CSV table of C-alpha atoms in Angstrom, one decimal:
chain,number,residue,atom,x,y,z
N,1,UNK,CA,-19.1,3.7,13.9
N,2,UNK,CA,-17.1,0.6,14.2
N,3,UNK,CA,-14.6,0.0,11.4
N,4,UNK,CA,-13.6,-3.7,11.0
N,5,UNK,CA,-11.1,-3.0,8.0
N,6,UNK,CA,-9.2,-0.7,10.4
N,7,UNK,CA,-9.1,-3.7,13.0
N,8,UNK,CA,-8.3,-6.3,10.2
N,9,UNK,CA,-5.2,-3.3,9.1
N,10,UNK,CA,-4.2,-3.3,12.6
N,11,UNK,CA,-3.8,-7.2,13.1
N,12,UNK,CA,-2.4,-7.3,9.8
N,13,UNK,CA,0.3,-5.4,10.7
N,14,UNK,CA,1.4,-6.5,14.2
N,15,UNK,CA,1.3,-9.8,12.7
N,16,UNK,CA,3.8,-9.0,10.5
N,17,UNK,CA,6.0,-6.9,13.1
N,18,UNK,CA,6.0,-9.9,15.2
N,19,UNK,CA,7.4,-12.0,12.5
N,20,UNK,CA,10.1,-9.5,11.6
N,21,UNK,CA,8.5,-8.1,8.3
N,22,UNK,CA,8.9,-4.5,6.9
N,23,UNK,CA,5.6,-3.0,6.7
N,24,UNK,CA,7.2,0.4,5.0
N,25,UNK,CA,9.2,0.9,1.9
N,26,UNK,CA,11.4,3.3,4.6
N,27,UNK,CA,11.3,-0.2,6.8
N,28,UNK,CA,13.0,-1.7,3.3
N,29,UNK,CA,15.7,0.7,3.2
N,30,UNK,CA,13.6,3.0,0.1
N,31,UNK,CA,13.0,6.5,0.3
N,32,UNK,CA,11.3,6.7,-3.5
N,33,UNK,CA,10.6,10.1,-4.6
N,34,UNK,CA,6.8,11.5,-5.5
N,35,UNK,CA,8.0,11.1,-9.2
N,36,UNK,CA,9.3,7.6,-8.5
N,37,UNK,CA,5.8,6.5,-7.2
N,38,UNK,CA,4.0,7.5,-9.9
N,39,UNK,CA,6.2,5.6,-12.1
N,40,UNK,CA,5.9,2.3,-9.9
N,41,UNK,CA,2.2,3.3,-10.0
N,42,UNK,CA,2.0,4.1,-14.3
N,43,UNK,CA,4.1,0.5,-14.6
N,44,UNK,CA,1.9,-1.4,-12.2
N,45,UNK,CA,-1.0,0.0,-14.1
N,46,UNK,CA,0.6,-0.9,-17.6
N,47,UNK,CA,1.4,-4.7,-16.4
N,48,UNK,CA,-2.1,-5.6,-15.3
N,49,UNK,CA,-3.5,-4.1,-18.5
N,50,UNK,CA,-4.7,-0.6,-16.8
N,51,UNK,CA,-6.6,-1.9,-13.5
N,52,UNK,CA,-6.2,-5.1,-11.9
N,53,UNK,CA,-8.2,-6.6,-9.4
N,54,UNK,CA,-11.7,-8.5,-9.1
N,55,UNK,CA,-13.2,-7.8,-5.9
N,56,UNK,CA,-11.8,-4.0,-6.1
N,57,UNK,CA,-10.5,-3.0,-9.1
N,58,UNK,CA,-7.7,-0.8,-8.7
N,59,UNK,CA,-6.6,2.0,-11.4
N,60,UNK,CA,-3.4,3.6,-11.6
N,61,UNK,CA,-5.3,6.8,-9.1
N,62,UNK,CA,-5.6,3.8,-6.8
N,63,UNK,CA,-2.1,2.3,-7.2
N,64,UNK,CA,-0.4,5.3,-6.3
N,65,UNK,CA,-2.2,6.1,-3.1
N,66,UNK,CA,-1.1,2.5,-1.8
N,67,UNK,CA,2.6,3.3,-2.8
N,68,UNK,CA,2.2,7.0,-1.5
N,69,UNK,CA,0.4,5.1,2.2
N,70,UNK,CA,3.3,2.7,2.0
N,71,UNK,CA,6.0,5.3,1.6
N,72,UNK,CA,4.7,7.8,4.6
N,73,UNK,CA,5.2,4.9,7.5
């Protein structure tokens, strides 16, 4: 089955290798601990009133599997 997010991912991110930009928080110099995320996640999800998003609406559940993702590369 042909996954066009993953290809749109993938472009995204050589894209932004090409042009010099970190695509890790390890790429920014952070190394943020489990406990850390979660609070990145909990004040994210505080600032935009709980979720935040129109086409997808992202919860705090949501919020820290993007920070966990951006934290593993």
């Amino acid at each position: 089955i042909y996954d066009i997010e993953a290809d749109r991912f993938a472009i995204e991110k050589i894209m932004y290798i090409s042009i010099g930009m970190p695509t890790s928080l390890k790429e920014l110099g952070l190394s943020p601990t489990e406990e850390q995320l979660a609070a990145l996640a909990r004040g994210c999800a505080a600032a935009s009133g709980g979720s935040c998003g129109s086409a997808k609406i992202l919860h705090e559940t949501d919020m820290l599997k993007i920070y966990s993702m951006a934290n593993e590369r």
